[in-house]
GROMACS .gro file of C-alpha atoms in nm:
model
  203
    1MET     CA    1  -1.719   7.908  15.921
    2THR     CA    2  -1.653   7.838  15.515
    3LEU     CA    3  -1.785   7.442  15.459
    4PRO     CA    4  -1.654   7.314  15.113
    5ASP     CA    5  -1.964   7.394  14.818
    6HIS     CA    6  -2.025   7.037  14.724
    7LEU     CA    7  -2.076   6.950  15.116
    8LEU     CA    8  -2.334   7.230  15.130
    9ALA     CA    9  -2.452   7.131  14.809
   10PHE     CA   10  -2.487   6.817  14.901
   11LEU     CA   11  -2.721   6.852  15.132
   12ARG     CA   12  -3.094   7.015  15.109
   13CYS     CA   13  -3.095   7.271  15.384
   14THR     CA   14  -2.890   7.434  15.646
   15THR     CA   15  -2.933   7.351  16.048
   16PRO     CA   16  -3.280   7.574  16.163
   17GLN     CA   17  -3.161   7.860  16.413
   18ALA     CA   18  -3.414   7.660  16.635
   19TRP     CA   19  -3.132   7.369  16.648
   20VAL     CA   20  -2.818   7.594  16.750
   21ARG     CA   21  -3.094   7.761  17.039
   22GLN     CA   22  -3.124   7.454  17.220
   23ALA     CA   23  -2.728   7.349  17.133
   24LEU     CA   24  -2.629   7.624  17.417
   25GLN     CA   25  -2.900   7.611  17.626
   26HIS     CA   26  -2.790   7.223  17.659
   27PRO     CA   27  -2.406   7.271  17.686
   28GLU     CA   28  -2.333   6.845  17.908
   29GLU     CA   29  -2.612   6.717  17.676
   30LEU     CA   30  -2.447   6.859  17.382
   31LEU     CA   31  -2.117   6.727  17.485
   32ILE     CA   32  -2.240   6.388  17.581
   33ASP     CA   33  -2.407   6.296  17.242
   34HIS     CA   34  -2.124   6.386  17.084
   35ALA     CA   35  -1.917   6.172  17.206
   36ASN     CA   36  -2.158   5.954  17.123
   37CYS     CA   37  -2.227   5.972  16.777
   38GLU     CA   38  -1.800   5.959  16.804
   39LYS     CA   39  -1.852   5.569  16.933
   40LYS     CA   40  -2.148   5.509  16.712
   41ALA     CA   41  -1.901   5.669  16.376
   42ALA     CA   42  -1.611   5.452  16.556
   43SER     CA   43  -1.883   5.123  16.528
   44THR     CA   44  -2.010   5.167  16.184
   45ALA     CA   45  -1.684   5.189  15.996
   46LEU     CA   46  -1.579   4.873  16.247
   47ASN     CA   47  -1.922   4.650  16.065
   48LEU     CA   48  -1.818   4.827  15.749
   49MET     CA   49  -1.473   4.612  15.811
   50PHE     CA   50  -1.649   4.288  15.920
   51ARG     CA   51  -1.926   4.293  15.712
   52TYR     CA   52  -1.731   4.302  15.312
   53ILE     CA   53  -1.354   4.221  15.403
   54ASP     CA   54  -1.368   4.166  15.037
   55LYS     CA   55  -1.292   4.522  14.951
   56PRO     CA   56  -0.965   4.689  15.047
   57ASP     CA   57  -1.073   4.986  14.997
   58LEU     CA   58  -1.324   4.961  15.235
   59LEU     CA   59  -1.116   4.840  15.515
   60GLN     CA   60  -0.875   5.045  15.433
   61LYS     CA   61  -1.091   5.352  15.449
   62MET     CA   62  -1.250   5.250  15.746
   63SER     CA   63  -1.000   5.158  15.894
   64ARG     CA   64  -0.861   5.526  15.977
   65LEU     CA   65  -1.206   5.646  15.971
   66ALA     CA   66  -1.271   5.482  16.335
   67ARG     CA   67  -0.930   5.545  16.421
   68GLU     CA   68  -0.950   5.880  16.463
   69GLU     CA   69  -1.306   5.894  16.542
   70LEU     CA   70  -1.204   5.737  16.879
   71ARG     CA   71  -0.968   5.991  16.908
   72HIS     CA   72  -1.286   6.254  16.860
   73PHE     CA   73  -1.461   6.038  17.088
   74GLU     CA   74  -1.148   6.043  17.323
   75GLN     CA   75  -1.116   6.460  17.250
   76VAL     CA   76  -1.483   6.531  17.367
   77THR     CA   77  -1.464   6.290  17.707
   78ALA     CA   78  -1.146   6.496  17.771
   79LEU     CA   79  -1.270   6.792  17.766
   80MET     CA   80  -1.598   6.723  17.941
   81ASN     CA   81  -1.349   6.622  18.216
   82LYS     CA   82  -1.243   6.923  18.226
   83ARG     CA   83  -1.553   7.092  18.265
   84GLY     CA   84  -1.682   6.822  18.546
   85VAL     CA   85  -1.966   6.680  18.275
   86VAL     CA   86  -1.969   6.381  18.383
   87TYR     CA   87  -2.034   6.074  18.120
   88ARG     CA   88  -2.438   5.914  18.131
   89GLY     CA   89  -2.639   5.811  17.967
   90LEU     CA   90  -2.874   5.974  17.713
   91SER     CA   91  -3.101   5.844  17.500
   92ALA     CA   92  -3.079   5.846  17.078
   93SER     CA   93  -3.162   6.080  16.867
   94HIS     CA   94  -3.332   5.931  16.571
   95TYR     CA   95  -3.195   6.128  16.322
   96ALA     CA   96  -3.005   5.846  16.185
   97GLN     CA   97  -3.262   5.601  16.248
   98ARG     CA   98  -3.464   5.797  16.068
   99LEU     CA   99  -3.214   5.756  15.724
  100ARG     CA  100  -3.168   5.375  15.762
  101GLN     CA  101  -3.485   5.271  15.788
  102HIS     CA  102  -3.512   5.307  15.434
  103VAL     CA  103  -3.141   5.148  15.358
  104ARG     CA  104  -3.149   4.842  15.085
  105THR     CA  105  -3.165   4.443  15.259
  106VAL     CA  106  -3.018   4.233  14.941
  107GLU     CA  107  -2.606   4.399  14.798
  108PRO     CA  108  -2.548   4.566  14.664
  109GLY     CA  109  -2.819   4.826  14.733
  110ARG     CA  110  -2.740   4.746  15.161
  111LEU     CA  111  -2.434   4.817  15.053
  112ILE     CA  112  -2.425   5.110  14.895
  113ASP     CA  113  -2.740   5.251  15.040
  114THR     CA  114  -2.506   5.225  15.364
  115LEU     CA  115  -2.229   5.451  15.257
  116ILE     CA  116  -2.474   5.684  15.141
  117VAL     CA  117  -2.636   5.731  15.454
  118GLY     CA  118  -2.276   5.772  15.622
  119ALA     CA  119  -2.230   6.028  15.410
  120PHE     CA  120  -2.497   6.249  15.528
  121ILE     CA  121  -2.429   6.156  15.834
  122GLU     CA  122  -2.083   6.272  15.830
  123ALA     CA  123  -2.142   6.604  15.624
  124ARG     CA  124  -2.475   6.683  15.874
  125SER     CA  125  -2.193   6.667  16.167
  126CYS     CA  126  -1.968   6.940  15.928
  127GLU     CA  127  -2.238   7.159  15.920
  128ARG     CA  128  -2.294   7.115  16.249
  129PHE     CA  129  -1.972   7.256  16.411
  130ALA     CA  130  -1.944   7.510  16.175
  131CYS     CA  131  -2.256   7.650  16.291
  132LEU     CA  132  -2.196   7.600  16.643
  133ALA     CA  133  -1.849   7.713  16.683
  134PRO     CA  134  -1.958   8.050  16.656
  135HIS     CA  135  -2.173   8.072  16.993
  136LEU     CA  136  -1.907   7.875  17.193
  137ASP     CA  137  -1.611   7.974  17.434
  138GLU     CA  138  -1.262   7.982  17.286
  139GLU     CA  139  -1.135   7.599  17.353
  140LEU     CA  140  -1.495   7.444  17.233
  141ALA     CA  141  -1.487   7.695  16.925
  142ASP     CA  142  -1.124   7.547  16.853
  143PHE     CA  143  -1.180   7.215  16.951
  144TYR     CA  144  -1.509   7.248  16.694
  145ARG     CA  145  -1.332   7.378  16.369
  146SER     CA  146  -0.999   7.157  16.401
  147LEU     CA  147  -1.291   6.849  16.344
  148LEU     CA  148  -1.475   7.013  16.046
  149LYS     CA  149  -1.137   6.902  15.828
  150SER     CA  150  -1.203   6.524  15.880
  151GLU     CA  151  -1.563   6.494  15.896
  152ALA     CA  152  -1.529   6.619  15.567
  153ARG     CA  153  -1.308   6.416  15.453
  154HIS     CA  154  -1.513   6.138  15.603
  155TYR     CA  155  -1.820   6.222  15.423
  156GLU     CA  156  -1.681   6.208  15.070
  157ASP     CA  157  -1.435   5.888  15.175
  158TYR     CA  158  -1.812   5.736  15.147
  159LEU     CA  159  -1.953   5.891  14.943
  160LYS     CA  160  -1.673   5.757  14.687
  161LEU     CA  161  -1.690   5.462  14.817
  162ALA     CA  162  -2.073   5.439  14.748
  163ARG     CA  163  -2.039   5.525  14.336
  164ALA     CA  164  -1.667   5.305  14.349
  165TYR     CA  165  -1.837   4.971  14.447
  166ALA     CA  166  -2.207   5.062  14.268
  167ASP     CA  167  -2.340   4.901  13.931
  168GLY     CA  168  -2.481   5.236  13.810
  169PRO     CA  169  -2.517   5.570  13.867
  170ILE     CA  170  -2.665   5.628  14.224
  171ASP     CA  171  -2.768   6.017  14.196
  172GLU     CA  172  -3.110   5.911  14.221
  173ARG     CA  173  -3.034   5.778  14.577
  174ILE     CA  174  -2.865   6.030  14.668
  175ALA     CA  175  -3.120   6.283  14.619
  176PHE     CA  176  -3.316   6.064  14.847
  177PHE     CA  177  -3.155   6.030  15.129
  178ALA     CA  178  -3.111   6.375  15.092
  179GLU     CA  179  -3.453   6.452  15.145
  180VAL     CA  180  -3.474   6.202  15.387
  181GLU     CA  181  -3.284   6.360  15.581
  182ALA     CA  182  -3.348   6.760  15.530
  183ARG     CA  183  -3.654   6.625  15.645
  184ALA     CA  184  -3.488   6.436  15.952
  185VAL     CA  185  -3.339   6.796  15.981
  186LEU     CA  186  -3.635   7.029  15.978
  187GLU     CA  187  -3.888   6.823  16.145
  188ASP     CA  188  -3.961   6.870  16.533
  189ASP     CA  189  -3.763   6.660  16.777
  190ALA     CA  190  -3.918   6.626  17.229
  191GLU     CA  191  -3.573   6.616  17.257
  192PHE     CA  192  -3.199   6.792  17.220
  193ARG     CA  193  -2.979   6.598  17.016
  194PHE     CA  194  -2.693   6.675  16.820
  195HIS     CA  195  -2.885   6.533  16.538
  196SER     CA  196  -3.174   6.610  16.640
  197GLY     CA  197  -3.409   6.809  16.415
  198ALA     CA  198  -3.558   7.157  16.515
  199ILE     CA  199  -3.653   7.189  16.877
  200ASP     CA  200  -3.846   7.496  16.931
  201SER     CA  201  -3.914   7.545  17.306
  202PRO     CA  202  -3.714   7.370  17.595
  203ALA     CA  203  -3.700   7.024  17.659
   0.00000   0.00000   0.00000
């Protein structure tokens, strides 16, 4: 799968093969947590819409993003139903928290950091869909490939908004979160999740 060069450059590392092996060993958890991720992505977009009502560009982009993420949720759960996968509770991975704990608490830093974190989450999701697709059955592989374009656009939207609302260059802040995100991807995690770190033993 070919991803945009700028997206690959944005991420400091690729997904470890240990994670891909775990994904293939945990097909139900992969789908369930993917559905959870789509819900969380929609929730993040809606929260931004409620928090920043004075930013028209953000409102429009986040409204579209939320609709798309909820549509993806519907598609994932439809696949789950077709495959007999029961939607059940799963603990969250530590990935997003590892990024969000560094978000500044004072505006405009809070908004800028939240948007940068959103960009990394979307970019990593896109990269993981591409990593997984060659190893999956045709139906699921086609579905994951179909998500690449929208996930890549979501990453771009978040990054454009971050640059638009910043009062100066944000390259240093992006570089900071790039390092945090890479550590989150490469560090060991105890349980497999869609955004978990490297896992080389059965969970």
